[in-house]
Amino acid sequence: MSLSFAIRNPTLMTELVPYVVATPFNLPLLDVQPFGAQPAQVIDPTRLSSAPFLDILHRLDGLTFGPEGMPMPKWVFYDCAEMPGAIYGLGLPANRLWPAARELFALPDGYEGIVPLSMYIAIPMQTRGVWFGHNLASAGPALRAAGPTDIDLRGLGSVTKGLALRCFGVKTFWGATQWLSKALFIHVKFGPLRLATAWTPAHSENETLTYGFDVTDDKLRASIGDRSITLERPPVDFWLDSSDKAAMQALQHRIEAGERFVIPSAPRHEAGDVRVPIAVVPSSGHGLGPGLGSE
Ligand SMILES: CC(C)(COP(=O)(O)OP(=O)(O)OC[C@H]1O[C@@H](n2cnc3c(N)ncnc32)[C@H](O)[C@@H]1OP(=O)(O)O)[C@@H](O)C(=O)NCCC(=O)NCCS
C-alpha cells in the first residue's frame, strides 16, 4: 500500500497490512483508507468469527502494556474501546511471521488471519470530532528484543497513531501518558502538546500528564514521517525532571490557577535522567488551534 506522500520508513506501508476493529454502527463514520493507504481489513467485534483475531490483539496488549503494569482485561477492550470507539493498526498475515514472532504472539495452531503488530485505540468524547486516545501499542520493541526481525519496523508506533487519528476523523485530540513514557517521543511528533494535567491522582499512575492538540493534516503527516513538514514549536521555558513528583505537583497547581503550558518538543534522556521541555503559553490565542484555545 502506498500513501499520498513519502515517509521515512516506506517498508511499513509496503509490507504490513492495515486492519480496523469497529462495530457496524461506527464503521460508516471511519476512513478505512487514511491518506490513501490500502483499505483496512474490517474486524467486527460483534461477530463470533472475530474472536481469534481479538484474542491475538489482547495478546499484543499484554506484550506491550504488561511490562508497564497496565494490561487491559478483555471486558475493558470491549466496553471502552471496541463498542464506543475504534481500533486501527498494522499487522502481517500469519504465514509471513518469522519463528521468533510466532512464538512471541503464541499463535494458535491453524490461525491464518492477520497478526496485529500495532494498534491505536481512541474513544469519541461528547463534542463531535473530539476523541480521547486510549491505547497505543507497537510490538516493534518486543520483536527487536526477541531477535532479528524480517521487516524494518522502525516508526511503527508513530505511523499507527497518525493513520489512526486520520481514520477516526479526529479534529481535537486528548490523551494521557506518563512523564517517563517512551511514547512521549511519539506524541510530540504531532506538535506542541497542551497540558491539562501534570499530576493526576484520578489515574492509577499519579505521574500521568493529560495533553491535547488540535489535529491538522500537517501534524498527521509529520507524525507518519513526512520529512517535508516542519511544525511550529514555541521555545522552551524550563525542563521538568520526569522523576520529580514535587515539580509535577507544582506544575499542576499552576495549571489549576489558570496558567497554560505546552510540551513543545521531544524529551531529553541524559545519563539516566529524562527531562521534558515545557513552554509557557498565553491563556488564549496560543496558536494551538480553535478547539484548545477557545476556553
Ligand atoms: C511506546 C511504543 C508504542 C513505541 O513503539 P515503536 O514502534 O518503537 O515507536 P516508533 O518507532 O514510532 O517511535 C519511537 C520513537 O521514540 C524515540 N525514542 C525512544 N526512546 C528514545 C530515547 N531514549 N531517546 C531518544 N529517542 C527515543 C525513537 O527514536 C523513535 O523516534 P524516531 O522515529 O524519531 O526515531 C511501544 O514501545 C509500546 O507499545 N510500549 C508499551 C505501551 C506504551 O507505553 N504505550 C504508550 C502509552 S501512552
Tab-separated table of C-alpha atoms and ligand atoms in Angstrom, residues 8 63-65 68 135-141 144 153-159 176-178 181-187 189 211 267-269, ligand 1:
chain	number	residue	atom	x	y	z
A	8	ARG	CA	10.767	7.827	6.441
A	63	LEU	CA	3.102	-7.900	25.423
A	64	THR	CA	3.291	-4.108	25.413
A	65	PHE	CA	1.337	-2.894	28.463
A	68	GLU	CA	4.156	-1.256	32.069
A	135	ASN	CA	-4.077	2.895	23.929
A	136	LEU	CA	-1.031	2.903	21.667
A	137	ALA	CA	0.852	-0.365	21.310
A	138	SER	CA	3.637	-1.441	18.999
A	139	ALA	CA	5.253	-4.863	19.068
A	140	GLY	CA	8.324	-3.327	17.376
A	141	PRO	CA	10.481	-3.079	20.552
A	144	ARG	CA	13.520	-6.467	18.150
A	153	LEU	CA	9.598	-1.885	11.933
A	154	ARG	CA	11.110	1.489	12.862
A	155	GLY	CA	8.419	4.119	13.233
A	156	LEU	CA	5.607	1.586	13.675
A	157	GLY	CA	4.123	3.277	16.776
A	158	SER	CA	4.218	6.762	15.229
A	159	VAL	CA	2.769	5.706	11.867
A	176	ALA	CA	-2.868	10.716	28.881
A	177	THR	CA	0.610	9.308	29.367
A	178	GLN	CA	3.305	9.046	31.981
A	181	SER	CA	6.882	7.030	28.916
A	182	LYS	CA	8.845	6.479	25.708
A	183	ALA	CA	5.587	7.218	23.917
A	184	LEU	CA	6.102	10.936	24.623
A	185	PHE	CA	8.648	10.853	21.778
A	186	ILE	CA	5.782	9.817	19.514
A	187	HIS	CA	3.156	12.217	20.873
A	189	LYS	CA	5.692	14.414	16.646
A	211	TYR	CA	-2.410	16.564	26.953
A	267	PRO	CA	12.182	14.877	25.940
A	268	ARG	CA	15.916	14.514	26.531
A	269	HIS	CA	17.470	11.398	28.011
B	1	LIG	C1	5.844	3.269	23.075
B	1	LIG	C2	5.728	2.323	21.876
B	1	LIG	C3	4.337	2.477	21.261
B	1	LIG	C4	6.813	2.729	20.846
B	1	LIG	O1	6.672	1.913	19.697
B	1	LIG	P1	7.723	1.985	18.482
B	1	LIG	O2	7.214	1.177	17.380
B	1	LIG	O3	9.084	1.714	18.988
B	1	LIG	O4	7.603	3.526	18.110
B	1	LIG	P2	8.352	4.369	16.972
B	1	LIG	O5	9.413	3.527	16.337
B	1	LIG	O6	7.337	5.017	16.114
B	1	LIG	O7	8.958	5.587	17.746
B	1	LIG	C5	9.661	5.604	18.889
B	1	LIG	C6	10.334	6.968	18.887
B	1	LIG	O8	10.819	7.221	20.166
B	1	LIG	C7	12.200	7.524	20.052
B	1	LIG	N1	12.844	7.155	21.298
B	1	LIG	C8	12.506	6.158	22.119
B	1	LIG	N2	13.353	6.154	23.177
B	1	LIG	C9	14.197	7.193	22.991
B	1	LIG	C10	15.259	7.738	23.732
B	1	LIG	N3	15.643	7.197	24.883
B	1	LIG	N4	15.891	8.822	23.264
B	1	LIG	C11	15.526	9.373	22.073
B	1	LIG	N5	14.511	8.898	21.319
B	1	LIG	C12	13.857	7.820	21.788
B	1	LIG	C13	12.646	6.700	18.878
B	1	LIG	O9	13.894	7.153	18.379
B	1	LIG	C14	11.522	6.971	17.911
B	1	LIG	O10	11.603	8.255	17.358
B	1	LIG	P3	12.072	8.449	15.837
B	1	LIG	O11	11.043	7.793	14.979
B	1	LIG	O12	12.089	9.939	15.652
B	1	LIG	O13	13.421	7.818	15.719
B	1	LIG	C15	5.980	0.834	22.282
B	1	LIG	O14	7.218	0.757	22.948
B	1	LIG	C16	4.922	0.280	23.207
B	1	LIG	O15	3.932	-0.284	22.750
B	1	LIG	N6	5.143	0.441	24.536
B	1	LIG	C17	4.282	-0.102	25.583
B	1	LIG	C18	2.956	0.578	25.669
B	1	LIG	C19	3.029	2.080	25.855
B	1	LIG	O16	3.776	2.596	26.666
B	1	LIG	N7	2.177	2.790	25.077
B	1	LIG	C20	2.056	4.214	25.115
B	1	LIG	C21	1.059	4.660	26.148
B	1	LIG	S1	0.786	6.416	26.078
